[in-house]
mmCIF file of C-alpha atoms in Angstrom:
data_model
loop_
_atom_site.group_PDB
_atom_site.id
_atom_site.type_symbol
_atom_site.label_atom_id
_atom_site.label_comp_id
_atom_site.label_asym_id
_atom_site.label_seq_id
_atom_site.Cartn_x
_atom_site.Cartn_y
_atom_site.Cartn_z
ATOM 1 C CA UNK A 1 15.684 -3.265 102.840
ATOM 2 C CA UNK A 2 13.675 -4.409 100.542
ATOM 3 C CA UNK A 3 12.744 -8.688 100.661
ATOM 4 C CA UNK A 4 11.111 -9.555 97.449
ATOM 5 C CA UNK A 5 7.972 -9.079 97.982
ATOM 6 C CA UNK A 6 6.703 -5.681 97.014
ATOM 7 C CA UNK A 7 5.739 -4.859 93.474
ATOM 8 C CA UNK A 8 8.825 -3.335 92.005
ATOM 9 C CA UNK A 9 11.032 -6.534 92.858
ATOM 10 C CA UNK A 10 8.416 -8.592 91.144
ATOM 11 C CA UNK A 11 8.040 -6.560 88.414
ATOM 12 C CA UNK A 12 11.650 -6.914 88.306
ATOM 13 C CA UNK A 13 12.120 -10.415 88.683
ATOM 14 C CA UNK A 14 8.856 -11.254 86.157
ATOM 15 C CA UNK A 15 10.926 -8.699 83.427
ATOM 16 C CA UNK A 16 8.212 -6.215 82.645
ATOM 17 C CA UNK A 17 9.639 -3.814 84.944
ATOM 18 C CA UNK A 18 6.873 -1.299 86.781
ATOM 19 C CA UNK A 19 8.488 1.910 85.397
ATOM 20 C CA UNK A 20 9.045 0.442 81.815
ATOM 21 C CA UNK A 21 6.477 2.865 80.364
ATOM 22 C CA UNK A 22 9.197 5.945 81.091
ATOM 23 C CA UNK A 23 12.037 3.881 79.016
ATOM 24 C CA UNK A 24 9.423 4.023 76.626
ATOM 25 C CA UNK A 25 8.872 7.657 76.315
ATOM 26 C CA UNK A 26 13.014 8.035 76.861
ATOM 27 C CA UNK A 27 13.857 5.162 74.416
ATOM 28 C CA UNK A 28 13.832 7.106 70.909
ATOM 29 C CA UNK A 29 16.252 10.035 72.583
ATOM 30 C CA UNK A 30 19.030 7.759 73.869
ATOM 31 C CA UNK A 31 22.248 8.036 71.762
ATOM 32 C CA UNK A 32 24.944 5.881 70.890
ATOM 33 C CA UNK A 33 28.091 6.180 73.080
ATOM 34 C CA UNK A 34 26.363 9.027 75.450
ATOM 35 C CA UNK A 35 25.657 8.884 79.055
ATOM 36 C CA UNK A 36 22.111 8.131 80.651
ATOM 37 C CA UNK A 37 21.751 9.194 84.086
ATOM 38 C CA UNK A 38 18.809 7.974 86.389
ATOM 39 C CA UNK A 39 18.241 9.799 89.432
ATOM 40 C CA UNK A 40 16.170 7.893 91.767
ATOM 41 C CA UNK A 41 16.969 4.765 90.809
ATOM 42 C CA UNK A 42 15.223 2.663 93.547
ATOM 43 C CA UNK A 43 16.653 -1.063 92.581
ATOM 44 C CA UNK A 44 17.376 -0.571 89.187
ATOM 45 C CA UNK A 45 13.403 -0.702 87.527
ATOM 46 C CA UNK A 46 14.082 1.900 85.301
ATOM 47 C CA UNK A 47 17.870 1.567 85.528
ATOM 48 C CA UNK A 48 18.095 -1.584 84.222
ATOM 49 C CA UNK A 49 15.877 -1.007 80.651
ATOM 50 C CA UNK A 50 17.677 2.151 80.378
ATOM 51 C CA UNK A 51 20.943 0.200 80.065
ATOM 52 C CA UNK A 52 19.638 -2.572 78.143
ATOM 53 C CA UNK A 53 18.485 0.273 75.784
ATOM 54 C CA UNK A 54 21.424 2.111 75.561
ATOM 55 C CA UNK A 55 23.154 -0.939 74.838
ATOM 56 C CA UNK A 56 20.880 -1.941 72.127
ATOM 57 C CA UNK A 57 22.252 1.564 70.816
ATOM 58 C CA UNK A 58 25.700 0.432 70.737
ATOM 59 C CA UNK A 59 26.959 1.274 74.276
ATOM 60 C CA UNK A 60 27.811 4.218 76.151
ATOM 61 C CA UNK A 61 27.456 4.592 80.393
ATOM 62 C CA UNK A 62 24.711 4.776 82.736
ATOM 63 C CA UNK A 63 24.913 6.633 86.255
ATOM 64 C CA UNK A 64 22.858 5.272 88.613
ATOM 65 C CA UNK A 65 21.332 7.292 91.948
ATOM 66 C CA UNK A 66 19.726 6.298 94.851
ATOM 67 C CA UNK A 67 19.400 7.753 98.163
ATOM 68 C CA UNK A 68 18.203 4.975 100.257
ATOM 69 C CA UNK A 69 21.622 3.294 101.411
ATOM 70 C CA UNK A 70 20.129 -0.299 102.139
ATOM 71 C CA UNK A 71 18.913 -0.611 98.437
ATOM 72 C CA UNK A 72 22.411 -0.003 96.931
ATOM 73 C CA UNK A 73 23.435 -3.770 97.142
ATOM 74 C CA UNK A 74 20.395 -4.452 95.593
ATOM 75 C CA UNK A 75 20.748 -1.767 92.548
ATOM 76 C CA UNK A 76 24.754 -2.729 91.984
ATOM 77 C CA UNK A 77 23.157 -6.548 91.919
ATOM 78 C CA UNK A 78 20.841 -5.289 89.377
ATOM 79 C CA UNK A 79 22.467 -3.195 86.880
ATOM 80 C CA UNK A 80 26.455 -3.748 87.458
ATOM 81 C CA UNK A 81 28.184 -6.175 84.643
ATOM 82 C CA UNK A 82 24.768 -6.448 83.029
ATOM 83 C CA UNK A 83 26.101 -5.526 79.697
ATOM 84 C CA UNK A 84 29.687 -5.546 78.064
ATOM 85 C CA UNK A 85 28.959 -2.249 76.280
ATOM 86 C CA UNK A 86 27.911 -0.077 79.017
ATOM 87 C CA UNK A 87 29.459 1.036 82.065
ATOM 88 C CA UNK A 88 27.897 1.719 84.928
ATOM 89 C CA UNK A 89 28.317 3.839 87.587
ATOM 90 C CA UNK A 90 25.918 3.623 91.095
ATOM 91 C CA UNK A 91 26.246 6.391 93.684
ATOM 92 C CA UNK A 92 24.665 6.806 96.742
ATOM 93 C CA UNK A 93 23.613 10.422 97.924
ATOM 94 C CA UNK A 94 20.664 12.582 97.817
ATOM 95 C CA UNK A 95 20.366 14.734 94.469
ATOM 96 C CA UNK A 96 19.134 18.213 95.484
ATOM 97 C CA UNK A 97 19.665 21.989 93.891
ATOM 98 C CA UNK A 98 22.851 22.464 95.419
ATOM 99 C CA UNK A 99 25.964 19.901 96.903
ATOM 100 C CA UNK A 100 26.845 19.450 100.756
ATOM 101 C CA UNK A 101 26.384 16.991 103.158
ATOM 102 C CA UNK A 102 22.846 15.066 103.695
ATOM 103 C CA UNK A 103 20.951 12.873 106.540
ATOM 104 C CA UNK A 104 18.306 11.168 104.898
ATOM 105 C CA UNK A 105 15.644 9.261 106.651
ATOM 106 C CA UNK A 106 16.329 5.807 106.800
ATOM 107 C CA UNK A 107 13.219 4.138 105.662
ATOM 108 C CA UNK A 108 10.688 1.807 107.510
ATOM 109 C CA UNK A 109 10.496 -0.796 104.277
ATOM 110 C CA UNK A 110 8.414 -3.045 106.407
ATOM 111 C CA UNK A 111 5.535 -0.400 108.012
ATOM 112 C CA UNK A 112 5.686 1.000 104.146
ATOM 113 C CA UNK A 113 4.578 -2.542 102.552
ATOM 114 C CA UNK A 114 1.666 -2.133 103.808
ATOM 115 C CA UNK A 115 1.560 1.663 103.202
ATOM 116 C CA UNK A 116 2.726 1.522 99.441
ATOM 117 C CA UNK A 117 3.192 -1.657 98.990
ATOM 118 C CA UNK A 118 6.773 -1.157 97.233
ATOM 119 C CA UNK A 119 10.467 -0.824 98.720
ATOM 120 C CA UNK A 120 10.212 2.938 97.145
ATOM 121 C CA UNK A 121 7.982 5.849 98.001
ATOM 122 C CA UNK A 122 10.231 6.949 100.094
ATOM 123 C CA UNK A 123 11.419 10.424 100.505
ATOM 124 C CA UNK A 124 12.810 13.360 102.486
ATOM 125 C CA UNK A 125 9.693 14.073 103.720
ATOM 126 C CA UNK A 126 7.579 10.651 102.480
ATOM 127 C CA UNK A 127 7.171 7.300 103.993
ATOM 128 C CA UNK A 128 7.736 5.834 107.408
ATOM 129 C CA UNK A 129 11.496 6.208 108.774
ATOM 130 C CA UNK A 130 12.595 4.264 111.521
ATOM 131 C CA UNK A 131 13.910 7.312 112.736
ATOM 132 C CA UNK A 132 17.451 7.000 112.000
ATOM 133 C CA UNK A 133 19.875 8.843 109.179
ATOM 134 C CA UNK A 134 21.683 7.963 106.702
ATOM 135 C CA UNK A 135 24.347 10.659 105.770
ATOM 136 C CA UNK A 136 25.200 10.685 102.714
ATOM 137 C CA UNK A 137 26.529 13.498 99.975
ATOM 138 C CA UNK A 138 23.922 15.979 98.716
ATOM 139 C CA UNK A 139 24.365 15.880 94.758
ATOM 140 C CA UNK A 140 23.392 18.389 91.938
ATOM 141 C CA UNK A 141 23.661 16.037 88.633
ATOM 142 C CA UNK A 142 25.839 19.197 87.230
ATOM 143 C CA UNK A 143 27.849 18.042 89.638
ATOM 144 C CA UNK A 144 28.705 15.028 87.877
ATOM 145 C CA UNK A 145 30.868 16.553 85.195
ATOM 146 C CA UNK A 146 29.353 13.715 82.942
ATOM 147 C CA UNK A 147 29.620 14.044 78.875
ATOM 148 C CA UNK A 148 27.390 13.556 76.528
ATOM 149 C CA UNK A 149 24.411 12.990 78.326
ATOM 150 C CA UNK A 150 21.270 12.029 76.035
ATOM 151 C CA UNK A 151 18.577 11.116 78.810
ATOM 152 C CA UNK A 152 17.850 12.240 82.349
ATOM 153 C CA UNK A 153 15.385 10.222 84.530
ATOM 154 C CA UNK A 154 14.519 12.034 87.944
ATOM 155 C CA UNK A 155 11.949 10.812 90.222
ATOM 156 C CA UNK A 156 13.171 11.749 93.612
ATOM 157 C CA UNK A 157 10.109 11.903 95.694
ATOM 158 C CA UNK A 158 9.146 15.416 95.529
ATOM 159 C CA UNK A 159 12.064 17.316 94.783
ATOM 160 C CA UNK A 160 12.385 16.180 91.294
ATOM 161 C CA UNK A 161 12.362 20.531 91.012
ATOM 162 C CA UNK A 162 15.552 20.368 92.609
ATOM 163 C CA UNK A 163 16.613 18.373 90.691
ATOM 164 C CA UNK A 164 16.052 19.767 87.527
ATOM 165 C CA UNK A 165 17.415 22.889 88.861
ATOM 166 C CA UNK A 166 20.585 21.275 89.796
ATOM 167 C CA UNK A 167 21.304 20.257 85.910
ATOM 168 C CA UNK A 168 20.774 23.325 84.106
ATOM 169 C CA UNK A 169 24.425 22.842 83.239
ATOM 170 C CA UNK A 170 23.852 19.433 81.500
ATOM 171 C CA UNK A 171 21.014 21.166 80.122
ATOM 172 C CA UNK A 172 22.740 24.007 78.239
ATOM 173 C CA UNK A 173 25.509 21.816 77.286
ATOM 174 C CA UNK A 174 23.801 18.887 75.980
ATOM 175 C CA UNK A 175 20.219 19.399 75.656
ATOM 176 C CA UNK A 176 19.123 15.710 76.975
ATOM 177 C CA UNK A 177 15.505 14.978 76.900
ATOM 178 C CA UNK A 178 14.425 14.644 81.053
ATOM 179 C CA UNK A 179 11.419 13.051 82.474
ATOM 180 C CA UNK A 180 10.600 13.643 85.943
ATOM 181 C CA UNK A 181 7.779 12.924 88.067
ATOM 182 C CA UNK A 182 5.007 15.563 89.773
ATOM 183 C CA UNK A 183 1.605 14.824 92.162
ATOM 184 C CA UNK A 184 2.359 11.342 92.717
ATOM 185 C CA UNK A 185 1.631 11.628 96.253
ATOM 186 C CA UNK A 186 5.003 12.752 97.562
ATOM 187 C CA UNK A 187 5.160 16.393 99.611
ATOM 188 C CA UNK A 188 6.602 18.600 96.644
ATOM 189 C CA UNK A 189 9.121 20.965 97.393
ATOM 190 C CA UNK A 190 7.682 23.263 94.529
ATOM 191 C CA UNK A 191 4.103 24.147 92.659
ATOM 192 C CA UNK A 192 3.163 23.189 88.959
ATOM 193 C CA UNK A 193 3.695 26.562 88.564
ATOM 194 C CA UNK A 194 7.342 25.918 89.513
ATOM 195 C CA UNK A 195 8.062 23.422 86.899
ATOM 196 C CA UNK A 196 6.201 25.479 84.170
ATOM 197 C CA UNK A 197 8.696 28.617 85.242
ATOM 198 C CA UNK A 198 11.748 26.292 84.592
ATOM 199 C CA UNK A 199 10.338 24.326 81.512
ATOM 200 C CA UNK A 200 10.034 27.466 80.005
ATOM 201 C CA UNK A 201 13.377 29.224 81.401
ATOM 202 C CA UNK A 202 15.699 26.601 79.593
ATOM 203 C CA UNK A 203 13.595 26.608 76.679
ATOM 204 C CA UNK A 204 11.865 23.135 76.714
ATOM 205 C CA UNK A 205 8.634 22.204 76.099
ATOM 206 C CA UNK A 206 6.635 19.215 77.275
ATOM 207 C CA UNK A 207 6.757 16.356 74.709
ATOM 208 C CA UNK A 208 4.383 13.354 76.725
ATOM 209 C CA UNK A 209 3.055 12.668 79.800
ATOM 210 C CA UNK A 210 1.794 9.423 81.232
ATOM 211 C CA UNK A 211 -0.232 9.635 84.807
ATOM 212 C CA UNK A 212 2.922 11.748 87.156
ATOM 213 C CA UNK A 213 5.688 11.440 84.604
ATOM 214 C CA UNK A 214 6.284 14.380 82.309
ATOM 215 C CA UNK A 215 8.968 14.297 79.430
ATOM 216 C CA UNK A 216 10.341 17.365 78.667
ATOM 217 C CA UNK A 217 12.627 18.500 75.494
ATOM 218 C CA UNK A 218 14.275 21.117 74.138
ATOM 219 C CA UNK A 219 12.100 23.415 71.507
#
């Protein structure tokens, strides 16, 4: 995993964390007492803020997901027993459009320094593996069964579509403003078109973008 040296863990460790620009665009839709879930959560860069800002809020939870089994020490280090108000929940699996069982391409953190240099970037289909699986649970974040959800990160290296089709439960129920991230590099399981088709279908419209990230809310 991941040794300190690429630019996330920096980021992390000098506290202007790389992804903070997509708390910012989340920040003003995060409610008191509800439940922020990041999918993709790498080592806790966006994670982290997320909590911090729900807890400036006056508390609630924060579910935390990452696919990449070797970074989970390093998220739990980062975002568990941060803050007395909010509880937090990490979970390792693969969030996709529909649940069963997952191998997921162990990554090659060291041939993708010098690739990307970051401990992220890695995918289904992106980055160097080292050839080995992890298998872990394939999630849809309906799945969940959380309550009131206010926010929904996903940036899950391509199949952030998936993704979004996977909530549309969470969606209906709760109307949570999402951003997720599209043409950042990653093989995408699904066109622009594709995301337009579902914006649209659940009655959202896009509120911001900043470079790949896209923050969507309901009309």
């Amino acid at each position: 995993a991941c040794e300190g040296t690429c630019g996330i863990c920096n980021s992390m460790k000098n506290g202007t964390p790389s992804m903070g620009y997509i708390v910012e665009m989340l920040s003003s839709y995060i409610q008191p007492n509800s439940t922020v879930i990041d999918a993709g959560a790498n080592i806790g860069a966006t994670s982290y803020p997320l909590a911090e800002a729900l807890s400036h809020k006056g508390g609630g939870k924060l579910i935390s997901i990452e696919a990449n089994t070797n970074l989970i020490p390093h998220l739990k280090l980062n975002t568990e027993n941060r803050f007395d108000n909010v509880g937090v929940e990490v979970i390792n699996a693969c969030v996709m459009g529909e649940c069963g069982p997952v191998k997921f391409p162990e990554p090659d953190v060291r041939h993708g320094e010098s690739l990307f240099n970051s401990c992220g970037s890695f995918g289904m289909k992106t980055g160097p593996s080292t050839g080995k699986f992890f298998e872990i649970p394939g999630i849809t974040l309906d799945s969940l069964k959380a309550e009131d959800v206010s926010v929904i990160k996903i940036d899950i290296e391509g199949y952030d579509i998936l993704g979004l089709r996977g909530c549309i439960e969470l969606i209906e129920k709760f109307s949570p403003a999402i951003v997720f991230e599209f043409g950042a590099g990653s093989v995408e399981e699904g066109t622009w078109e594709d995301y337009q088709e579902f914006i649209e279908s659940v009655g959202y419209q896009i509120k911001e973008n900043r470079g790949h990230d896209y923050l969507i809310v309901d009309r």
